[in-house]
Amino acid sequence: MTHARPTSLNACNLHTRLEQKPGVFWLTIVSLWVMTTMATFRSRSIDDLLGSGGIDFQVQYQAISWTILGSISALLLLLGKVDFSLVRRGPLAWLLAFAALGVASSLYSLSPLITLYYSIQSIVLILLVCAIGKNVDKIYYIVCLYAALNWIVLIMGTAGFGLGLDWITTAEESYVRYGGSRGELWRFSTAFGHPSLIAIVAAMGAVGLAAQRSRWSGKRLIVGWLTLTVVLTLSRTAIAGMAAGFLVIAVLRHKISGTLATICLLAALVLSIPGLDERLVNVFMRGQSSQDFSSLTGRSEIYSAALQRLEQAWWGEGFRSLRGRPLIGEQWGHGVSHAHNLVLQASIDLGVAGVLAVVMCLFSLTRDAVRLAFPSRRLGLSAASDIEPIAVLFPILAFCALDSGFAMNVNVFVIAFVMFCASTRRKVAQQAPATRYDSTEFVTSQVTFNHTMGRRYQCLR
């Protein structure tokens, strides 16, 4: 009898692990599929592409993939597999409203088909994420999968093992295809992501894993690997956001003194080696001039152009319409097609309503993150805090401030952001019912105890 219970528990745990493996397998397959859908496989110039009618294999593959994904999301919706509790009264509700506004903006957009195509992608993504249930907590598995995929392509391209495929190339060539300059320093870049995109996704993973209280073998190694990935991209926005996230972790865990000591030690080491500080400054500048750096890598000109466009229509020009009419440049494919700021991008695309949607989305996400980080104000002193969401929030805010954030067509960052919002909302929802259950159980047990003791007292009398 004493061995029956442990044996049954072991069998139950084994059965649970076997049930989880197919879920992870299909999550991996679908994730790789979506990542290849959003990759840049073409090596031709935009002039050659437009000359051939604008349709090539990559465009066909993307259209077919999103059609299939849209059909799957519609089927899951009809079968009742979409968990709308992850949307209700949370950041995803505002993000879904933003996508709905994008669909409506196709009625007056400069590029109606492009607007409708990208807006429906956002809705499909939200439905798919809400349908995967507990797998939304595997956001860092997706982040590591994306980082590993970029590392594999980078190593193959650097080693010259391209398998006859033009898109498996060196980081320098990949960066130039994204519009980068050959005069800049080496930056981590592949067909699966611009340096800024790779950096911000890896920064979310590094900060999120570092903030988790769970300890498992290899965790520090993975955090260090993701941190190295961010540094190699030379994305100043992601590096600043990641540093802020690490600092928040140190403050909330009361390890600020050790963190400051480490920073002072590294600073002393850099200053003690002759010429090292100048080399680090040169790397930080990425080969740019002081004028380029002071203008935030040309963002000041972009912001001026964006503010001029805001005066034309308070309802916006249509979601992602800037691809047809860039902020800087007059021809499709030549010029700046996004505002490099979340609020500016939303205002140009969808006007005042779009700005309200994205601001409320960030406000709702921040509220959920604060609730998890400081639960004692609502649930009592015994409630355990979760600092992971509030730490990951800082890389997200940095990317929204100096890039277009999630007010863009679906990419890997938008996928990670949607999963992060769903996971955070799920944690908040789990926290409150558990507390209510515990308090109810306590009251019930207290009433039972009082009733039993009362009956015993009457018997003694």
Tab-separated table of C-alpha atoms in Angstrom:
chain	number	residue	atom	x	y	z
A	1	MET	CA	0.000	0.000	0.000
A	2	THR	CA	2.865	2.384	0.750
A	3	HIS	CA	4.328	1.975	-2.751
A	4	ALA	CA	1.074	2.306	-4.689
A	5	ARG	CA	0.798	6.069	-4.399
A	6	PRO	CA	4.349	6.965	-5.610
A	7	THR	CA	4.014	4.491	-8.491
A	8	SER	CA	0.720	6.002	-9.629
A	9	LEU	CA	2.164	9.506	-9.342
A	10	ASN	CA	5.179	8.533	-11.474
A	11	ALA	CA	2.892	6.993	-14.082
A	12	CYS	CA	0.764	10.139	-14.107
A	13	ASN	CA	3.846	12.365	-14.556
A	14	LEU	CA	5.117	10.159	-17.384
A	15	HIS	CA	1.725	10.314	-19.090
A	16	THR	CA	1.713	14.121	-18.755
A	17	ARG	CA	5.173	14.401	-20.322
A	18	LEU	CA	4.146	12.158	-23.207
A	19	GLU	CA	1.062	14.305	-23.789
A	20	GLN	CA	3.145	17.506	-23.845
A	21	LYS	CA	5.658	16.247	-26.436
A	22	PRO	CA	3.260	16.362	-29.432
A	23	GLY	CA	2.281	19.913	-28.458
A	24	VAL	CA	5.906	21.074	-28.451
A	25	PHE	CA	6.564	19.227	-31.708
A	26	TRP	CA	3.700	20.919	-33.549
A	27	LEU	CA	4.570	24.269	-31.978
A	28	THR	CA	8.091	23.891	-33.382
A	29	ILE	CA	6.856	22.950	-36.854
A	30	VAL	CA	4.373	25.817	-37.054
A	31	SER	CA	6.930	28.301	-35.664
A	32	LEU	CA	9.540	27.334	-38.267
A	33	TRP	CA	6.884	27.538	-40.952
A	34	VAL	CA	5.872	31.061	-39.932
A	35	MET	CA	9.525	32.159	-39.648
A	36	THR	CA	10.269	30.994	-43.193
A	37	THR	CA	7.117	32.773	-44.367
A	38	MET	CA	8.454	36.090	-43.038
A	39	ALA	CA	12.058	35.575	-44.194
A	40	THR	CA	13.685	37.469	-47.068
A	41	PHE	CA	14.793	34.887	-49.602
A	42	ARG	CA	15.032	37.106	-52.665
A	43	SER	CA	18.416	38.455	-53.735
A	44	ARG	CA	17.240	40.587	-56.679
A	45	SER	CA	16.980	44.340	-56.512
A	46	ILE	CA	13.588	45.991	-56.160
A	47	ASP	CA	13.888	47.334	-59.734
A	48	ASP	CA	14.162	43.821	-61.152
A	49	LEU	CA	11.268	42.700	-58.985
A	50	LEU	CA	8.995	45.525	-60.168
A	51	GLY	CA	10.039	44.917	-63.732
A	52	SER	CA	8.802	41.321	-63.544
A	53	GLY	CA	5.374	42.397	-62.322
A	54	GLY	CA	6.046	42.377	-58.583
A	55	ILE	CA	5.248	38.672	-58.095
A	56	ASP	CA	7.988	36.139	-57.448
A	57	PHE	CA	8.247	32.861	-55.537
A	58	GLN	CA	8.610	34.590	-52.163
A	59	VAL	CA	5.399	36.600	-52.642
A	60	GLN	CA	3.541	33.474	-53.783
A	61	TYR	CA	4.847	31.447	-50.844
A	62	GLN	CA	3.834	34.137	-48.346
A	63	ALA	CA	0.345	34.453	-49.828
A	64	ILE	CA	-0.215	30.686	-49.794
A	65	SER	CA	1.135	30.342	-46.237
A	66	TRP	CA	-1.078	33.092	-44.839
A	67	THR	CA	-4.094	31.698	-46.666
A	68	ILE	CA	-3.528	28.321	-45.004
A	69	LEU	CA	-2.885	29.920	-41.598
A	70	GLY	CA	-6.025	32.016	-41.973
A	71	SER	CA	-8.056	28.913	-42.806
A	72	ILE	CA	-6.666	27.133	-39.742
A	73	SER	CA	-7.505	30.069	-37.477
A	74	ALA	CA	-11.056	30.230	-38.904
A	75	LEU	CA	-11.509	26.507	-38.285
A	76	LEU	CA	-10.240	26.817	-34.713
A	77	LEU	CA	-12.633	29.707	-34.163
A	78	LEU	CA	-15.592	27.683	-35.444
A	79	LEU	CA	-14.638	24.715	-33.268
A	80	GLY	CA	-14.472	26.922	-30.181
A	81	LYS	CA	-10.754	26.301	-29.624
A	82	VAL	CA	-9.842	30.004	-29.305
A	83	ASP	CA	-9.461	31.080	-25.679
A	84	PHE	CA	-10.870	34.613	-25.641
A	85	SER	CA	-10.119	34.943	-21.926
A	86	LEU	CA	-6.579	35.841	-23.030
A	87	VAL	CA	-8.052	38.765	-24.984
A	88	ARG	CA	-10.768	39.992	-22.661
A	89	ARG	CA	-9.879	43.205	-20.762
A	90	GLY	CA	-6.205	42.823	-21.645
A	91	PRO	CA	-3.630	44.229	-24.075
A	92	LEU	CA	-4.658	41.827	-26.831
A	93	ALA	CA	-8.157	43.350	-26.830
A	94	TRP	CA	-6.657	46.698	-27.837
A	95	LEU	CA	-4.305	45.048	-30.315
A	96	LEU	CA	-7.275	43.256	-31.884
A	97	ALA	CA	-9.083	46.611	-32.078
A	98	PHE	CA	-6.005	48.069	-33.794
A	99	ALA	CA	-6.085	45.256	-36.368
A	100	ALA	CA	-9.826	45.786	-36.910
A	101	LEU	CA	-9.173	49.478	-37.547
A	102	GLY	CA	-6.553	48.383	-40.072
A	103	VAL	CA	-9.140	46.295	-41.920
A	104	ALA	CA	-11.533	49.257	-41.959
A	105	SER	CA	-8.761	51.561	-43.245
A	106	SER	CA	-8.561	49.512	-46.454
A	107	LEU	CA	-11.634	51.485	-47.579
A	108	TYR	CA	-9.565	54.662	-47.941
A	109	SER	CA	-5.990	53.373	-48.006
A	110	LEU	CA	-3.510	54.352	-50.694
A	111	SER	CA	-2.847	50.608	-51.157
A	112	PRO	CA	-6.107	48.825	-50.235
A	113	LEU	CA	-4.938	45.278	-50.969
A	114	ILE	CA	-1.705	45.713	-49.010
A	115	THR	CA	-3.610	47.214	-46.072
A	116	LEU	CA	-6.194	44.427	-46.011
A	117	TYR	CA	-3.521	41.731	-46.419
A	118	TYR	CA	-1.390	42.910	-43.497
A	119	SER	CA	-4.355	43.701	-41.224
A	120	ILE	CA	-5.823	40.221	-41.623
A	121	GLN	CA	-2.392	38.768	-40.794
A	122	SER	CA	-2.539	40.457	-37.376
A	123	ILE	CA	-6.013	39.061	-36.659
A	124	VAL	CA	-4.946	35.568	-37.737
A	125	LEU	CA	-1.902	35.748	-35.453
A	126	ILE	CA	-3.967	36.733	-32.398
A	127	LEU	CA	-6.450	33.915	-33.026
A	128	LEU	CA	-3.667	31.341	-33.433
A	129	VAL	CA	-1.884	32.455	-30.263
A	130	CYS	CA	-5.119	32.345	-28.254
A	131	ALA	CA	-5.730	28.816	-29.553
A	132	ILE	CA	-2.472	27.255	-28.342
A	133	GLY	CA	-3.512	27.388	-24.666
A	134	LYS	CA	-0.724	26.733	-22.165
A	135	ASN	CA	1.854	26.864	-24.942
A	136	VAL	CA	1.776	30.673	-24.785
A	137	ASP	CA	4.150	30.274	-21.842
A	138	LYS	CA	6.713	28.767	-24.233
A	139	ILE	CA	7.560	32.191	-25.631
A	140	TYR	CA	11.242	31.817	-24.749
A	141	TYR	CA	11.369	28.481	-26.514
A	142	ILE	CA	10.246	30.310	-29.673
A	143	VAL	CA	12.844	33.036	-29.035
A	144	CYS	CA	15.655	30.495	-28.680
A	145	LEU	CA	14.432	28.659	-31.781
A	146	TYR	CA	14.557	31.897	-33.770
A	147	ALA	CA	18.020	32.801	-32.461
A	148	ALA	CA	19.359	29.311	-33.228
A	149	LEU	CA	17.945	29.480	-36.757
A	150	ASN	CA	19.768	32.772	-37.368
A	151	TRP	CA	23.011	31.399	-35.960
A	152	ILE	CA	22.828	28.333	-38.216
A	153	VAL	CA	22.250	30.446	-41.339
A	154	LEU	CA	25.014	32.877	-40.280
A	155	ILE	CA	27.567	30.103	-39.759
A	156	MET	CA	26.646	28.423	-43.045
A	157	GLY	CA	26.911	31.713	-44.943
A	158	THR	CA	30.217	32.665	-43.325
A	159	ALA	CA	31.695	29.232	-44.047
A	160	GLY	CA	30.571	29.425	-47.679
A	161	PHE	CA	28.288	26.419	-47.294
A	162	GLY	CA	25.313	27.981	-49.046
A	163	LEU	CA	23.902	24.842	-50.701
A	164	GLY	CA	23.512	26.855	-53.886
A	165	LEU	CA	21.005	29.229	-52.257
A	166	ASP	CA	21.635	32.961	-52.686
A	167	TRP	CA	19.989	33.907	-49.382
A	168	ILE	CA	22.509	31.881	-47.334
A	169	THR	CA	25.270	34.437	-47.424
A	170	THR	CA	27.521	36.476	-45.171
A	171	ALA	CA	26.205	38.913	-42.579
A	172	GLU	CA	27.611	41.877	-44.533
A	173	GLU	CA	25.738	40.954	-47.693
A	174	SER	CA	22.509	40.280	-45.787
A	175	TYR	CA	22.716	43.676	-44.103
A	176	VAL	CA	23.278	45.452	-47.428
A	177	ARG	CA	20.174	43.750	-48.847
A	178	TYR	CA	18.186	45.266	-45.981
A	179	GLY	CA	19.387	48.702	-47.056
A	180	GLY	CA	22.471	48.943	-44.860
A	181	SER	CA	25.711	50.614	-45.814
A	182	ARG	CA	28.896	48.721	-46.551
A	183	GLY	CA	30.802	51.375	-44.626
A	184	GLU	CA	29.291	50.332	-41.308
A	185	LEU	CA	30.814	47.767	-38.992
A	186	TRP	CA	29.950	44.076	-39.091
A	187	ARG	CA	26.466	43.357	-37.754
A	188	PHE	CA	24.680	40.071	-37.115
A	189	SER	CA	22.191	39.788	-39.979
A	190	THR	CA	20.606	36.951	-41.964
A	191	ALA	CA	17.726	36.356	-44.351
A	192	PHE	CA	15.550	35.653	-41.317
A	193	GLY	CA	15.964	39.034	-39.705
A	194	HIS	CA	17.335	42.559	-39.808
A	195	PRO	CA	19.897	43.183	-37.015
A	196	SER	CA	17.368	45.262	-35.065
A	197	LEU	CA	14.735	42.509	-35.288
A	198	ILE	CA	17.113	39.759	-34.217
A	199	ALA	CA	18.395	41.947	-31.380
A	200	ILE	CA	15.062	42.903	-29.816
A	201	VAL	CA	13.717	39.336	-29.901
A	202	ALA	CA	16.924	37.999	-28.327
A	203	ALA	CA	16.834	40.808	-25.735
A	204	MET	CA	13.312	39.797	-24.690
A	205	GLY	CA	14.504	36.220	-24.260
A	206	ALA	CA	17.645	37.111	-22.317
A	207	VAL	CA	15.828	39.404	-19.876
A	208	GLY	CA	12.837	37.084	-19.495
A	209	LEU	CA	14.900	33.992	-18.727
A	210	ALA	CA	17.151	35.942	-16.352
A	211	ALA	CA	14.084	37.198	-14.460
A	212	GLN	CA	12.620	33.743	-13.907
A	213	ARG	CA	13.161	32.323	-10.429
A	214	SER	CA	13.316	28.749	-11.647
A	215	ARG	CA	16.800	27.276	-11.823
A	216	TRP	CA	17.719	24.626	-14.341
A	217	SER	CA	20.957	23.445	-15.899
A	218	GLY	CA	22.095	25.535	-18.824
A	219	LYS	CA	19.939	28.564	-18.001
A	220	ARG	CA	22.865	30.944	-17.497
A	221	LEU	CA	24.518	29.607	-20.635
A	222	ILE	CA	21.405	30.338	-22.722
A	223	VAL	CA	21.034	33.816	-21.193
A	224	GLY	CA	24.679	34.528	-22.049
A	225	TRP	CA	24.191	33.215	-25.589
A	226	LEU	CA	21.158	35.445	-26.174
A	227	THR	CA	23.018	38.421	-24.672
A	228	LEU	CA	25.934	37.785	-27.045
A	229	THR	CA	23.469	37.675	-29.942
A	230	VAL	CA	22.134	41.111	-28.969
A	231	VAL	CA	25.632	42.584	-28.677
A	232	LEU	CA	26.724	41.209	-32.075
A	233	THR	CA	23.832	42.956	-33.813
A	234	LEU	CA	25.174	46.313	-32.560
A	235	SER	CA	21.576	47.451	-32.111
A	236	ARG	CA	21.845	50.301	-29.623
A	237	THR	CA	18.083	50.279	-29.008
A	238	ALA	CA	18.021	46.592	-28.053
A	239	ILE	CA	21.202	46.853	-25.973
A	240	ALA	CA	19.776	49.801	-24.009
A	241	GLY	CA	16.461	48.017	-23.479
A	242	MET	CA	18.195	44.826	-22.392
A	243	ALA	CA	20.454	46.720	-19.967
A	244	ALA	CA	17.413	48.451	-18.472
A	245	GLY	CA	15.693	45.087	-18.056
A	246	PHE	CA	18.706	43.598	-16.275
A	247	LEU	CA	18.868	46.663	-14.016
A	248	VAL	CA	15.199	46.250	-13.075
A	249	ILE	CA	15.880	42.625	-12.152
A	250	ALA	CA	18.785	43.689	-9.934
A	251	VAL	CA	16.713	46.382	-8.195
A	252	LEU	CA	13.668	44.204	-7.547
A	253	ARG	CA	15.830	41.355	-6.281
A	254	HIS	CA	17.784	43.739	-4.040
A	255	LYS	CA	21.079	43.025	-5.795
A	256	ILE	CA	21.811	46.569	-6.890
A	257	SER	CA	25.033	46.835	-4.891
A	258	GLY	CA	26.555	43.801	-6.592
A	259	THR	CA	25.434	45.072	-9.988
A	260	LEU	CA	27.003	48.496	-9.416
A	261	ALA	CA	30.216	46.863	-8.235
A	262	THR	CA	30.370	44.769	-11.411
A	263	ILE	CA	29.770	47.842	-13.592
A	264	CYS	CA	32.522	49.773	-11.800
A	265	LEU	CA	34.924	46.847	-12.183
A	266	LEU	CA	34.246	46.603	-15.933
A	267	ALA	CA	34.653	50.369	-16.326
A	268	ALA	CA	37.997	50.286	-14.493
A	269	LEU	CA	39.116	47.400	-16.705
A	270	VAL	CA	38.229	49.279	-19.886
A	271	LEU	CA	39.992	52.456	-18.764
A	272	SER	CA	43.096	50.558	-17.687
A	273	ILE	CA	43.764	49.141	-21.178
A	274	PRO	CA	45.180	51.812	-23.516
A	275	GLY	CA	43.055	52.455	-26.600
A	276	LEU	CA	40.277	50.079	-25.589
A	277	ASP	CA	37.841	52.859	-24.738
A	278	GLU	CA	38.305	54.430	-28.190
A	279	ARG	CA	37.697	51.081	-29.895
A	280	LEU	CA	34.525	50.522	-27.903
A	281	VAL	CA	33.276	54.000	-28.810
A	282	ASN	CA	34.009	53.262	-32.479
A	283	VAL	CA	32.049	50.010	-32.244
A	284	PHE	CA	29.196	51.808	-30.508
A	285	MET	CA	29.163	54.419	-33.311
A	286	ARG	CA	29.113	51.584	-35.917
A	287	GLY	CA	31.366	53.589	-38.206
A	288	GLN	CA	28.899	56.466	-38.368
A	289	SER	CA	29.781	60.121	-38.138
A	290	SER	CA	28.942	62.220	-35.095
A	291	GLN	CA	26.276	64.005	-37.156
A	292	ASP	CA	24.566	60.705	-38.029
A	293	PHE	CA	24.709	59.610	-34.408
A	294	SER	CA	23.287	62.886	-33.086
A	295	SER	CA	20.359	62.558	-35.498
A	296	LEU	CA	19.590	59.075	-34.081
A	297	THR	CA	20.807	57.435	-37.304
A	298	GLY	CA	18.655	59.684	-39.453
A	299	ARG	CA	15.554	59.411	-37.282
A	300	SER	CA	15.262	63.161	-36.802
A	301	GLU	CA	14.634	63.592	-40.545
A	302	ILE	CA	12.159	60.699	-40.481
A	303	TYR	CA	10.292	62.224	-37.540
A	304	SER	CA	10.050	65.575	-39.314
A	305	ALA	CA	8.611	63.919	-42.415
A	306	ALA	CA	6.181	61.911	-40.262
A	307	LEU	CA	4.920	65.015	-38.445
A	308	GLN	CA	4.272	66.718	-41.780
A	309	ARG	CA	2.222	63.732	-42.940
A	310	LEU	CA	0.153	63.832	-39.749
A	311	GLU	CA	-1.297	67.195	-40.728
A	312	GLN	CA	-2.914	65.760	-43.856
A	313	ALA	CA	-5.535	63.399	-42.340
A	314	TRP	CA	-6.447	62.827	-38.689
A	315	TRP	CA	-7.914	59.391	-39.591
A	316	GLY	CA	-4.652	58.189	-41.161
A	317	GLU	CA	-3.634	56.955	-44.584
A	318	GLY	CA	-4.322	53.242	-44.105
A	319	PHE	CA	-2.429	50.470	-42.324
A	320	ARG	CA	1.037	49.954	-43.882
A	321	SER	CA	0.204	52.356	-46.709
A	322	LEU	CA	3.697	53.807	-46.327
A	323	ARG	CA	5.003	50.888	-48.379
A	324	GLY	CA	3.383	52.517	-51.399
A	325	ARG	CA	4.144	56.082	-50.380
A	326	PRO	CA	7.321	56.178	-48.253
A	327	LEU	CA	8.042	58.956	-45.774
A	328	ILE	CA	11.322	59.683	-47.524
A	329	GLY	CA	11.523	58.685	-51.173
A	330	GLU	CA	8.925	58.722	-53.919
A	331	GLN	CA	9.104	55.214	-55.393
A	332	TRP	CA	7.869	51.894	-54.066
A	333	GLY	CA	10.765	50.007	-52.532
A	334	HIS	CA	13.014	53.070	-52.361
A	335	GLY	CA	12.839	55.066	-49.150
A	336	VAL	CA	11.739	54.844	-45.531
A	337	SER	CA	8.471	52.923	-45.179
A	338	HIS	CA	7.974	53.176	-41.412
A	339	ALA	CA	8.178	56.002	-38.894
A	340	HIS	CA	10.617	54.397	-36.395
A	341	ASN	CA	8.266	55.249	-33.526
A	342	LEU	CA	5.165	53.390	-32.361
A	343	VAL	CA	2.925	56.444	-31.841
A	344	LEU	CA	3.996	58.146	-35.069
A	345	GLN	CA	3.512	54.933	-37.048
A	346	ALA	CA	0.044	54.350	-35.594
A	347	SER	CA	-0.999	57.945	-36.166
A	348	ILE	CA	0.106	57.966	-39.809
A	349	ASP	CA	-1.576	54.630	-40.516
A	350	LEU	CA	-4.786	54.890	-38.480
A	351	GLY	CA	-4.923	58.398	-37.071
A	352	VAL	CA	-6.221	59.256	-33.599
A	353	ALA	CA	-8.035	55.934	-33.181
A	354	GLY	CA	-4.839	54.013	-33.945
A	355	VAL	CA	-2.847	56.020	-31.398
A	356	LEU	CA	-5.506	55.362	-28.747
A	357	ALA	CA	-5.405	51.609	-29.481
A	358	VAL	CA	-1.612	51.228	-29.216
A	359	VAL	CA	-1.309	53.471	-26.147
A	360	MET	CA	-4.052	51.561	-24.324
A	361	CYS	CA	-2.417	48.280	-25.354
A	362	LEU	CA	0.849	49.323	-23.712
A	363	PHE	CA	-0.999	50.721	-20.695
A	364	SER	CA	-2.918	47.458	-20.208
A	365	LEU	CA	0.266	45.407	-20.551
A	366	THR	CA	2.086	47.645	-18.061
A	367	ARG	CA	-0.811	47.328	-15.617
A	368	ASP	CA	-0.683	43.517	-15.806
A	369	ALA	CA	3.105	43.528	-15.372
A	370	VAL	CA	2.891	45.773	-12.298
A	371	ARG	CA	0.167	43.557	-10.803
A	372	LEU	CA	2.407	40.513	-11.115
A	373	ALA	CA	5.505	42.290	-9.803
A	374	PHE	CA	3.741	43.794	-6.769
A	375	PRO	CA	0.895	41.401	-5.904
A	376	SER	CA	0.915	42.120	-2.160
A	377	ARG	CA	-1.046	45.344	-2.701
A	378	ARG	CA	-3.999	43.310	-3.985
A	379	LEU	CA	-3.569	39.792	-2.669
A	380	GLY	CA	-1.805	40.161	0.655
A	381	LEU	CA	1.757	39.987	1.901
A	382	SER	CA	2.035	36.236	1.304
A	383	ALA	CA	1.512	36.506	-2.479
A	384	ALA	CA	4.565	35.621	-4.576
A	385	SER	CA	5.803	38.264	-6.991
A	386	ASP	CA	6.699	37.641	-10.630
A	387	ILE	CA	9.150	40.225	-11.970
A	388	GLU	CA	9.568	38.614	-15.387
A	389	PRO	CA	6.852	40.639	-17.223
A	390	ILE	CA	7.924	44.024	-15.869
A	391	ALA	CA	11.565	43.314	-16.760
A	392	VAL	CA	10.748	42.218	-20.337
A	393	LEU	CA	8.598	45.330	-20.684
A	394	PHE	CA	11.699	47.556	-20.906
A	395	PRO	CA	13.144	46.080	-24.137
A	396	ILE	CA	9.635	46.295	-25.604
A	397	LEU	CA	9.282	49.967	-24.638
A	398	ALA	CA	12.712	50.755	-26.065
A	399	PHE	CA	11.776	49.181	-29.387
A	400	CYS	CA	8.460	51.038	-29.436
A	401	ALA	CA	10.208	54.348	-28.738
A	402	LEU	CA	12.932	54.103	-31.393
A	403	ASP	CA	11.246	51.760	-33.863
A	404	SER	CA	7.693	51.068	-34.980
A	405	GLY	CA	7.148	48.355	-32.374
A	406	PHE	CA	4.055	46.212	-32.873
A	407	ALA	CA	2.287	48.737	-35.158
A	408	MET	CA	3.696	46.874	-38.149
A	409	ASN	CA	2.901	43.880	-40.291
A	410	VAL	CA	3.519	40.545	-38.597
A	411	ASN	CA	7.167	39.710	-37.899
A	412	VAL	CA	8.951	37.677	-35.241
A	413	PHE	CA	8.871	40.546	-32.744
A	414	VAL	CA	5.110	40.946	-33.190
A	415	ILE	CA	4.697	37.192	-32.638
A	416	ALA	CA	6.802	37.340	-29.464
A	417	PHE	CA	4.880	40.421	-28.307
A	418	VAL	CA	1.472	38.780	-28.813
A	419	MET	CA	2.625	35.626	-26.985
A	420	PHE	CA	4.046	37.761	-24.178
A	421	CYS	CA	0.762	39.659	-23.797
A	422	ALA	CA	-1.212	36.398	-23.738
A	423	SER	CA	1.161	34.767	-21.250
A	424	THR	CA	1.092	37.805	-18.945
A	425	ARG	CA	-2.701	37.968	-19.076
A	426	ARG	CA	-2.910	34.254	-18.315
A	427	LYS	CA	-0.714	34.699	-15.233
A	428	VAL	CA	-2.894	37.537	-13.946
A	429	ALA	CA	-6.036	35.473	-14.487
A	430	GLN	CA	-4.515	32.481	-12.686
A	431	GLN	CA	-3.332	34.594	-9.772
A	432	ALA	CA	-6.734	35.999	-8.780
A	433	PRO	CA	-8.838	32.779	-8.933
A	434	ALA	CA	-6.211	30.878	-6.967
A	435	THR	CA	-6.371	33.478	-4.221
A	436	ARG	CA	-10.167	33.421	-4.127
A	437	TYR	CA	-10.113	29.644	-3.917
A	438	ASP	CA	-7.612	29.694	-1.078
A	439	SER	CA	-9.655	32.237	0.905
A	440	THR	CA	-12.879	30.282	0.312
A	441	GLU	CA	-11.216	27.061	1.369
A	442	PHE	CA	-9.938	28.759	4.516
A	443	VAL	CA	-13.395	30.099	5.429
A	444	THR	CA	-14.998	26.707	4.767
A	445	SER	CA	-12.459	24.898	6.918
A	446	GLN	CA	-12.852	27.506	9.661
A	447	VAL	CA	-16.652	27.079	9.694
A	448	THR	CA	-16.274	23.294	9.797
A	449	PHE	CA	-13.812	23.575	12.678
A	450	ASN	CA	-16.129	25.889	14.660
A	451	HIS	CA	-19.117	23.610	14.044
A	452	THR	CA	-17.187	20.536	15.181
A	453	MET	CA	-15.841	22.192	18.308
A	454	GLY	CA	-19.346	23.497	19.124
A	455	ARG	CA	-20.818	20.015	18.969
A	456	ARG	CA	-18.054	18.655	21.207
A	457	TYR	CA	-18.659	21.457	23.692
A	458	GLN	CA	-22.371	20.615	23.804
A	459	CYS	CA	-21.581	16.930	24.393
A	460	LEU	CA	-19.283	17.818	27.285
A	461	ARG	CA	-22.047	19.875	28.848
